[in-house]
mmCIF file of N, CA, C and O in Angstrom:
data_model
loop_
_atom_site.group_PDB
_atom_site.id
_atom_site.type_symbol
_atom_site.label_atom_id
_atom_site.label_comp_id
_atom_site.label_asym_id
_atom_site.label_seq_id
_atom_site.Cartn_x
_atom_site.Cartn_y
_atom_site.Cartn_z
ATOM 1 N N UNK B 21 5.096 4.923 -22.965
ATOM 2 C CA UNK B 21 4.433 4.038 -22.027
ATOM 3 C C UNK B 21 5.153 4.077 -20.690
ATOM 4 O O UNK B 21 6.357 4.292 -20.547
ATOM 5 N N UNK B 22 4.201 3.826 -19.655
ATOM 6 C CA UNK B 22 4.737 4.166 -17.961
ATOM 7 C C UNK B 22 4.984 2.895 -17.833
ATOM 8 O O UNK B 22 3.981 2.186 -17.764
ATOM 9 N N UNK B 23 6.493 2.124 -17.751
ATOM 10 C CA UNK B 23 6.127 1.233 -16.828
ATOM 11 C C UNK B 23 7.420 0.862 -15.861
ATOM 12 O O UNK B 23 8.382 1.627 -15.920
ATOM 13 N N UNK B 24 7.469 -0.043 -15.158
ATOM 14 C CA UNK B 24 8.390 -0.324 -14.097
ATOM 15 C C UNK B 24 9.539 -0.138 -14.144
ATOM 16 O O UNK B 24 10.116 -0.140 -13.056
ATOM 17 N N UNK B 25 10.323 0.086 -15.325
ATOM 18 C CA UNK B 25 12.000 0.418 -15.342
ATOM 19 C C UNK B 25 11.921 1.770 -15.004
ATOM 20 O O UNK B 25 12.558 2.396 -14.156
ATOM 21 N N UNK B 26 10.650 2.309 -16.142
ATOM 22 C CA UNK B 26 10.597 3.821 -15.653
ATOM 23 C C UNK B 26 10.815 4.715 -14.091
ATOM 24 O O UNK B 26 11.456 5.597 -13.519
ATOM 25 N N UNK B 27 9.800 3.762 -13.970
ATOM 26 C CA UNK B 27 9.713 4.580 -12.319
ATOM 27 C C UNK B 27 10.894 3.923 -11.423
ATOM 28 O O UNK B 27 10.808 4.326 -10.263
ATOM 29 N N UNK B 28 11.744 3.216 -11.587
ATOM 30 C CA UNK B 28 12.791 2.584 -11.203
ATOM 31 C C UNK B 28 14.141 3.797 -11.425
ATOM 32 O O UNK B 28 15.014 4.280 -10.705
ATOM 33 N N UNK B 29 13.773 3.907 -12.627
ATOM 34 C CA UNK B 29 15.246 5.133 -13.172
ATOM 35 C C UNK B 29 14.129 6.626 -12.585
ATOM 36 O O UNK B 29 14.806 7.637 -12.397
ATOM 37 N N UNK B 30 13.020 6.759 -12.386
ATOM 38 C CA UNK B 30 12.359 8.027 -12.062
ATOM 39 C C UNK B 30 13.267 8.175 -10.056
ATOM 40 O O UNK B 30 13.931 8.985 -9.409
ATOM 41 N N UNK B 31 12.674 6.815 -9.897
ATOM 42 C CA UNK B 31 13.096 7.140 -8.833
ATOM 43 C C UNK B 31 14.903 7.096 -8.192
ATOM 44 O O UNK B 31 15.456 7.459 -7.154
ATOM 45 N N UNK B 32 15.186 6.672 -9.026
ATOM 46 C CA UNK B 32 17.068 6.950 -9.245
ATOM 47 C C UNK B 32 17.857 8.400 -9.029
ATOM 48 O O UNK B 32 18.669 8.896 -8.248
ATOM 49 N N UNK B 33 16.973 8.822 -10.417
ATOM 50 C CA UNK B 33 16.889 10.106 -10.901
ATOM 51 C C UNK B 33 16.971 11.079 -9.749
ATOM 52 O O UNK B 33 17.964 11.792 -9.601
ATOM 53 N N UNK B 34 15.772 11.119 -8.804
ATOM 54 C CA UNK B 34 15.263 11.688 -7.894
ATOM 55 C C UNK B 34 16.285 11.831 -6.737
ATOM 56 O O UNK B 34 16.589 12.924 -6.260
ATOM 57 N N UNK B 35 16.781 10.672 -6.331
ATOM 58 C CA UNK B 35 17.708 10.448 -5.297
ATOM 59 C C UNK B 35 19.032 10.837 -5.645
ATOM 60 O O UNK B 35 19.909 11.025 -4.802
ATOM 61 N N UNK B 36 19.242 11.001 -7.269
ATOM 62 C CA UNK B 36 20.800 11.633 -7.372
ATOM 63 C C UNK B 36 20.309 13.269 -7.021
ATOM 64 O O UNK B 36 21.096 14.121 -6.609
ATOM 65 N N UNK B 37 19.144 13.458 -7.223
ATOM 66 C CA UNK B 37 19.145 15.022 -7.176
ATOM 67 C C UNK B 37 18.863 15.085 -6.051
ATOM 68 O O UNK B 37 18.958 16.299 -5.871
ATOM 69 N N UNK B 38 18.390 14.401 -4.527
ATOM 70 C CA UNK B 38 18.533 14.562 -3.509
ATOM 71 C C UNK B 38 20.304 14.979 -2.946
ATOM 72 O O UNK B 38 20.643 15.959 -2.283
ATOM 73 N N UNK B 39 21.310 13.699 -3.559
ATOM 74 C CA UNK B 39 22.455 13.870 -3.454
ATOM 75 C C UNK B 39 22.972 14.798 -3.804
ATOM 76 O O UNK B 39 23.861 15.203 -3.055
ATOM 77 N N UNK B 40 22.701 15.597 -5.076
ATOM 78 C CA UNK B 40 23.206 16.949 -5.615
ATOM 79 C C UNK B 40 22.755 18.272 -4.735
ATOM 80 O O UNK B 40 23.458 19.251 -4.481
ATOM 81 N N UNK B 41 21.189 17.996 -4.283
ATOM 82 C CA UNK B 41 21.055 19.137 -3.176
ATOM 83 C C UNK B 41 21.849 18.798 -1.807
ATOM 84 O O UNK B 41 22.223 19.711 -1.072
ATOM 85 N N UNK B 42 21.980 18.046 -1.640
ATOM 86 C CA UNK B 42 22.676 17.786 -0.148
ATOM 87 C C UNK B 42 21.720 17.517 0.635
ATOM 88 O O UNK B 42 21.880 17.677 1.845
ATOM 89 N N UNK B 43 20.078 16.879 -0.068
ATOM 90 C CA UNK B 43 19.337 16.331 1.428
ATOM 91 C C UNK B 43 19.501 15.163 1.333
ATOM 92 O O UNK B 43 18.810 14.655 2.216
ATOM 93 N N UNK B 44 20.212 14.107 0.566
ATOM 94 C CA UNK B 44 19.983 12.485 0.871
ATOM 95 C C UNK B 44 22.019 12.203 0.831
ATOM 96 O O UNK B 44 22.821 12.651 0.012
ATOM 97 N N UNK B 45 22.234 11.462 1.849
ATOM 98 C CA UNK B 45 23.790 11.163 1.777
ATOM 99 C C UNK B 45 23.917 10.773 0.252
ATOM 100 O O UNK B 45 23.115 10.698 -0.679
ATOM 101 N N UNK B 46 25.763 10.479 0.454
ATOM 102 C CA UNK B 46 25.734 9.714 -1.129
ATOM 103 C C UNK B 46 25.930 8.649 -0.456
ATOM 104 O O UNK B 46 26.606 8.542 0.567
ATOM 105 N N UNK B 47 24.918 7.240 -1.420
ATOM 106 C CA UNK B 47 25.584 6.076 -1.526
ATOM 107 C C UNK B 47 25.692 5.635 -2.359
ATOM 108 O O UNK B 47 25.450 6.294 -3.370
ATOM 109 N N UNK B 48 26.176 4.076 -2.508
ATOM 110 C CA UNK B 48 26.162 3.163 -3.997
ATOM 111 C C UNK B 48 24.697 3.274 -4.666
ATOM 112 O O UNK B 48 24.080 2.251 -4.368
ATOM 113 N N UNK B 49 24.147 3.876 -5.221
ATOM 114 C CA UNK B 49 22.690 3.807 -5.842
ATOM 115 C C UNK B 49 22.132 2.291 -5.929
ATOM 116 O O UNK B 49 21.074 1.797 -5.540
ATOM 117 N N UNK B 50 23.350 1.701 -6.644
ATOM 118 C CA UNK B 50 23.084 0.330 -6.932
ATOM 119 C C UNK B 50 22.078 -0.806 -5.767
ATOM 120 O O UNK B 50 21.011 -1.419 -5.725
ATOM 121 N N UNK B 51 23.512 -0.481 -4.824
ATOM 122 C CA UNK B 51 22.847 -1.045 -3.764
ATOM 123 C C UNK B 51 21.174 -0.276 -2.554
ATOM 124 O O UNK B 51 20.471 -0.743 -1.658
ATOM 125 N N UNK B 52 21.241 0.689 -3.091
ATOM 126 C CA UNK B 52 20.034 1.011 -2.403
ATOM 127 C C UNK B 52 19.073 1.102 -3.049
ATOM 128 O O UNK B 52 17.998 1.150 -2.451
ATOM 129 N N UNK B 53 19.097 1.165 -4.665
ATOM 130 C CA UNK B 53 18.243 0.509 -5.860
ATOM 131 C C UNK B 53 17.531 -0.676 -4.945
ATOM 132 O O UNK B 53 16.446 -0.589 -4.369
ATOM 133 N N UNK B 54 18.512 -1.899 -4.970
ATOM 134 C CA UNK B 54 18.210 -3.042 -4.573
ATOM 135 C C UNK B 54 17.413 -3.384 -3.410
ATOM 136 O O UNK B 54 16.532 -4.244 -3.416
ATOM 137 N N UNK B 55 17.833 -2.516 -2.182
ATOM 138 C CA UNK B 55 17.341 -2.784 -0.982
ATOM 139 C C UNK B 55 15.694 -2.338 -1.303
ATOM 140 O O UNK B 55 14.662 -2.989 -1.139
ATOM 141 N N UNK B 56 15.892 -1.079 -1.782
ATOM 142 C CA UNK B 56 14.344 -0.696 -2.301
ATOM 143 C C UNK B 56 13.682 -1.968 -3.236
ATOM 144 O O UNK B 56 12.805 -2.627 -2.678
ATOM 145 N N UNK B 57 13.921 -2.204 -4.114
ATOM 146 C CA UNK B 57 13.592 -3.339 -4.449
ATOM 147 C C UNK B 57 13.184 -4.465 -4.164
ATOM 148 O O UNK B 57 12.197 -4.958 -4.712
ATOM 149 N N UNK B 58 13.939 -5.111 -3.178
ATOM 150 C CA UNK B 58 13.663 -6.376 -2.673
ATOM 151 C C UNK B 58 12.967 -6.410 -1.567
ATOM 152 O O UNK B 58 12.252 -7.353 -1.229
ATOM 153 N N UNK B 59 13.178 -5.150 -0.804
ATOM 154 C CA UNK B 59 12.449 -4.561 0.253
ATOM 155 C C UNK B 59 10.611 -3.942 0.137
ATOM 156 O O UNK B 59 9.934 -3.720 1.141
ATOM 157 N N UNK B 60 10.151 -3.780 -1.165
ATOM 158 C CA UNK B 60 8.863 -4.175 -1.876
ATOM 159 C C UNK B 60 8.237 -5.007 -2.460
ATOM 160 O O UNK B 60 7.046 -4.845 -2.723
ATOM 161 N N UNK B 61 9.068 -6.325 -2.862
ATOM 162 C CA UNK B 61 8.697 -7.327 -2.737
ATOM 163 C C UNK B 61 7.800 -8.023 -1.537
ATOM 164 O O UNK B 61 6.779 -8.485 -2.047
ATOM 165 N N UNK B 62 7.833 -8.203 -0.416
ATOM 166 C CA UNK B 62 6.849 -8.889 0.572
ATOM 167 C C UNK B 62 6.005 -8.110 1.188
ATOM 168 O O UNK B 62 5.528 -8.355 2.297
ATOM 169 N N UNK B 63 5.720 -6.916 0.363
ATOM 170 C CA UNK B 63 4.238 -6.134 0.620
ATOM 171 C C UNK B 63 3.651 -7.267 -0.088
ATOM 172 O O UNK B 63 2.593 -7.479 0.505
ATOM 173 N N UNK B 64 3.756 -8.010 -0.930
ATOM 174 C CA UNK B 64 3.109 -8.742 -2.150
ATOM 175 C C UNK B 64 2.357 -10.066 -1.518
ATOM 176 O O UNK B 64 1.422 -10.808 -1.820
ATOM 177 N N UNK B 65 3.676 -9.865 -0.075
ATOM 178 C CA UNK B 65 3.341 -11.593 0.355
ATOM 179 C C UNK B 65 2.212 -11.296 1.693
ATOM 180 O O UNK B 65 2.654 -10.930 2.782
ATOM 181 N N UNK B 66 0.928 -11.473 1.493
ATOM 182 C CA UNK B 66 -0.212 -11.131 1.961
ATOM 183 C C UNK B 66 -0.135 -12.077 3.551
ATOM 184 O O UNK B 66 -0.306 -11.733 4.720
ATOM 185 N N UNK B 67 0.187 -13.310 2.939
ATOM 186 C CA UNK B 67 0.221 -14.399 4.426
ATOM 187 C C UNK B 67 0.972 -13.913 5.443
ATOM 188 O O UNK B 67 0.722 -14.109 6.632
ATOM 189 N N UNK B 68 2.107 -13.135 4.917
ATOM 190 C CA UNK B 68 3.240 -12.909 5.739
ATOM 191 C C UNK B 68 2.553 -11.296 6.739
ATOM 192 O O UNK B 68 2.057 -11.160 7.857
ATOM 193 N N UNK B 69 2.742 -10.735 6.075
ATOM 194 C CA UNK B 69 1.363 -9.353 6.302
ATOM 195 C C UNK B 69 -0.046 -10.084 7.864
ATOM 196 O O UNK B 69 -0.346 -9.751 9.011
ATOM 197 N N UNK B 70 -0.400 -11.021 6.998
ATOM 198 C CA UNK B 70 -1.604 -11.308 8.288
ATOM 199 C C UNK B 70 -1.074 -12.344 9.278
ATOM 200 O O UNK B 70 -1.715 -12.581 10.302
ATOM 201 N N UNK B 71 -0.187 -12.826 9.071
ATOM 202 C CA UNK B 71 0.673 -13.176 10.007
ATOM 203 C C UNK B 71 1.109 -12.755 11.131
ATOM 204 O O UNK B 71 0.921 -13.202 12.263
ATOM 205 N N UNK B 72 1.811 -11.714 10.707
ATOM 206 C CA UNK B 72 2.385 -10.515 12.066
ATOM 207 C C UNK B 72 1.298 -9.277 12.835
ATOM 208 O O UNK B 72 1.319 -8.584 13.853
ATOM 209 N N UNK B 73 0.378 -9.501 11.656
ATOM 210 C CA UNK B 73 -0.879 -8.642 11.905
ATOM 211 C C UNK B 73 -0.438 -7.051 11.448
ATOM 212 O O UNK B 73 -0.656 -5.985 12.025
ATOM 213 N N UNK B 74 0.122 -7.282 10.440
ATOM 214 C CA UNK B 74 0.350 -5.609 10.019
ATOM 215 C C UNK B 74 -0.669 -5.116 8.736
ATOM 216 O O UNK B 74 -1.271 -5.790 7.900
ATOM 217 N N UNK B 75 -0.619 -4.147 8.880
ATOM 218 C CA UNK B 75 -1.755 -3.785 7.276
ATOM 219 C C UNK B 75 -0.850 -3.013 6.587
ATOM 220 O O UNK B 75 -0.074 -2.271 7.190
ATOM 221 N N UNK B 76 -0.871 -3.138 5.012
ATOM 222 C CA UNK B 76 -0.469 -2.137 4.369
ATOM 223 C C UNK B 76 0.168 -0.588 4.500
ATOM 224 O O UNK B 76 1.284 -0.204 4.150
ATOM 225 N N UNK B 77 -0.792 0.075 5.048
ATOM 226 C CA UNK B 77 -0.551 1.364 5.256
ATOM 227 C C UNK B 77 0.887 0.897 6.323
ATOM 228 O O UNK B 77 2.034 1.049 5.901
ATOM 229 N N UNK B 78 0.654 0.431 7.462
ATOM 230 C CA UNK B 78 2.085 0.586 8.736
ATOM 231 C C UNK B 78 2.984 -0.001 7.872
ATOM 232 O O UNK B 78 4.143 0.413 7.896
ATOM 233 N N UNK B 79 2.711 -0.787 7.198
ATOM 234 C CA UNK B 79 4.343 -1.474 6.544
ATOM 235 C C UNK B 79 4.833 -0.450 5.144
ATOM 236 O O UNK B 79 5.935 -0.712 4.661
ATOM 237 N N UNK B 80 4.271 0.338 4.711
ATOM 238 C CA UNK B 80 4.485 1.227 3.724
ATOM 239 C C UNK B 80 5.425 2.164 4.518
ATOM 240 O O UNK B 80 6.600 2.440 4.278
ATOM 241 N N UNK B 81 4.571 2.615 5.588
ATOM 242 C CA UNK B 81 4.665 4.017 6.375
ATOM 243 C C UNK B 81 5.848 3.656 7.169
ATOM 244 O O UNK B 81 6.131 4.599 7.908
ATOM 245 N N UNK B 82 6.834 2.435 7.339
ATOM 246 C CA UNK B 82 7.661 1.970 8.146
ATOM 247 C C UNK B 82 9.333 1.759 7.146
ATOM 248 O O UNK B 82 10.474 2.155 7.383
ATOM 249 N N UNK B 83 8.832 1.083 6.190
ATOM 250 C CA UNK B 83 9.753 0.933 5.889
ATOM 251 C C UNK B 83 10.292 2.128 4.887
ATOM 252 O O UNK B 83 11.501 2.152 4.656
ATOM 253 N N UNK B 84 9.378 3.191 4.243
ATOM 254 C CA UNK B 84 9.443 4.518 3.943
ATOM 255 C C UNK B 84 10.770 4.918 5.097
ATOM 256 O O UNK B 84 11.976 4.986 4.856
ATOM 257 N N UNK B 85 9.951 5.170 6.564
ATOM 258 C CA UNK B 85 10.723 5.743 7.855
ATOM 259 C C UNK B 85 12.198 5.297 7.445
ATOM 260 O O UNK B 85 13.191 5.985 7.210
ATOM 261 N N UNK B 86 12.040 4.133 7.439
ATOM 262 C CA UNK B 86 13.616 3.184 7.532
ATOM 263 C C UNK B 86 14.722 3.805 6.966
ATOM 264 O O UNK B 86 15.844 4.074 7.396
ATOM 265 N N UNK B 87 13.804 4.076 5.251
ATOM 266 C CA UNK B 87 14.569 4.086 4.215
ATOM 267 C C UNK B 87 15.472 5.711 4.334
ATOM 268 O O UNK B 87 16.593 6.158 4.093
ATOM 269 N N UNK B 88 14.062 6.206 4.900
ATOM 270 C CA UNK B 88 14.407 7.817 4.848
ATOM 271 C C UNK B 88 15.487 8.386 5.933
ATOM 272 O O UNK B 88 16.487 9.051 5.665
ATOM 273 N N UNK B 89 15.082 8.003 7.107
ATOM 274 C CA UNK B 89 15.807 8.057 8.495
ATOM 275 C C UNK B 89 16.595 7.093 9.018
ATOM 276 O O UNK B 89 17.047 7.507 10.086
ATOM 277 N N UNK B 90 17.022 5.864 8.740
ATOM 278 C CA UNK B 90 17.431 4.873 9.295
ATOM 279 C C UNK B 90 16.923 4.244 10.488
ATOM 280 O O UNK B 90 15.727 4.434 10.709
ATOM 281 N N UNK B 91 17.605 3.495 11.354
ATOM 282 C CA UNK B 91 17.212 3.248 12.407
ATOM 283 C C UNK B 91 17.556 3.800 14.051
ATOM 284 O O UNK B 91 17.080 3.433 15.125
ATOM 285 N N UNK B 92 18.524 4.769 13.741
ATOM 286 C CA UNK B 92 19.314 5.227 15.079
ATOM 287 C C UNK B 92 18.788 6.271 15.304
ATOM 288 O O UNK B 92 18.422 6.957 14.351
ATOM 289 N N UNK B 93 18.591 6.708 16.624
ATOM 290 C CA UNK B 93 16.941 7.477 16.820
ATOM 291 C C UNK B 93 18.168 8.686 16.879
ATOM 292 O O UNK B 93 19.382 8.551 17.032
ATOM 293 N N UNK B 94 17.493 9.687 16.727
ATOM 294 C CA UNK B 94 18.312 11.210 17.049
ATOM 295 C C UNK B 94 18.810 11.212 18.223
ATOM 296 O O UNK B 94 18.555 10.316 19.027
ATOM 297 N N UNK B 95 19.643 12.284 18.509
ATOM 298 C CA UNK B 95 19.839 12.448 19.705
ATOM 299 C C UNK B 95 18.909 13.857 20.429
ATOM 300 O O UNK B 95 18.317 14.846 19.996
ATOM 301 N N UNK B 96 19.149 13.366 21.501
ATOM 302 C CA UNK B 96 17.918 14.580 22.497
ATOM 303 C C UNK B 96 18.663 15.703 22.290
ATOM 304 O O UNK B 96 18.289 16.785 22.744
#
């Protein structure tokens, strides 16, 4: 059966083998487990969403960016 621990350790999994190829830094898993985690939580919270006036897709597609690239823009 598929369910949420799974894709929790799927996506673990994934990111140590990012770390083993050398495309994702190393960090504490733990803690970026978490940030992912808690950081998908208030897609959930809909009020908060029509509040700021964001839709789904930009807040997916943003905090993806975040997760992937951080926040410090490249340099020119």
């Amino acid at each position: 059966m598929f369910g949420l621990n799974n894709t929790w350790n799927n996506l673990r999994s994934l990111l140590e083998k990012g770390v083993e190829e050398g495309v994702i830094k190393e960090f504490n898993f733990n803690i970026v487990m978490k940030l992912i985690s808690n950081g998908t939580h208030w897609f959930f919270d809909q009020n908060y969403l029509i509040k700021h006036n964001i839709n789904l897709t930009e807040a997916f597609t943003t905090v993806g960016e975040i997760l992937l690239f951080g926040l410090v823009k490249e340099a020119d």
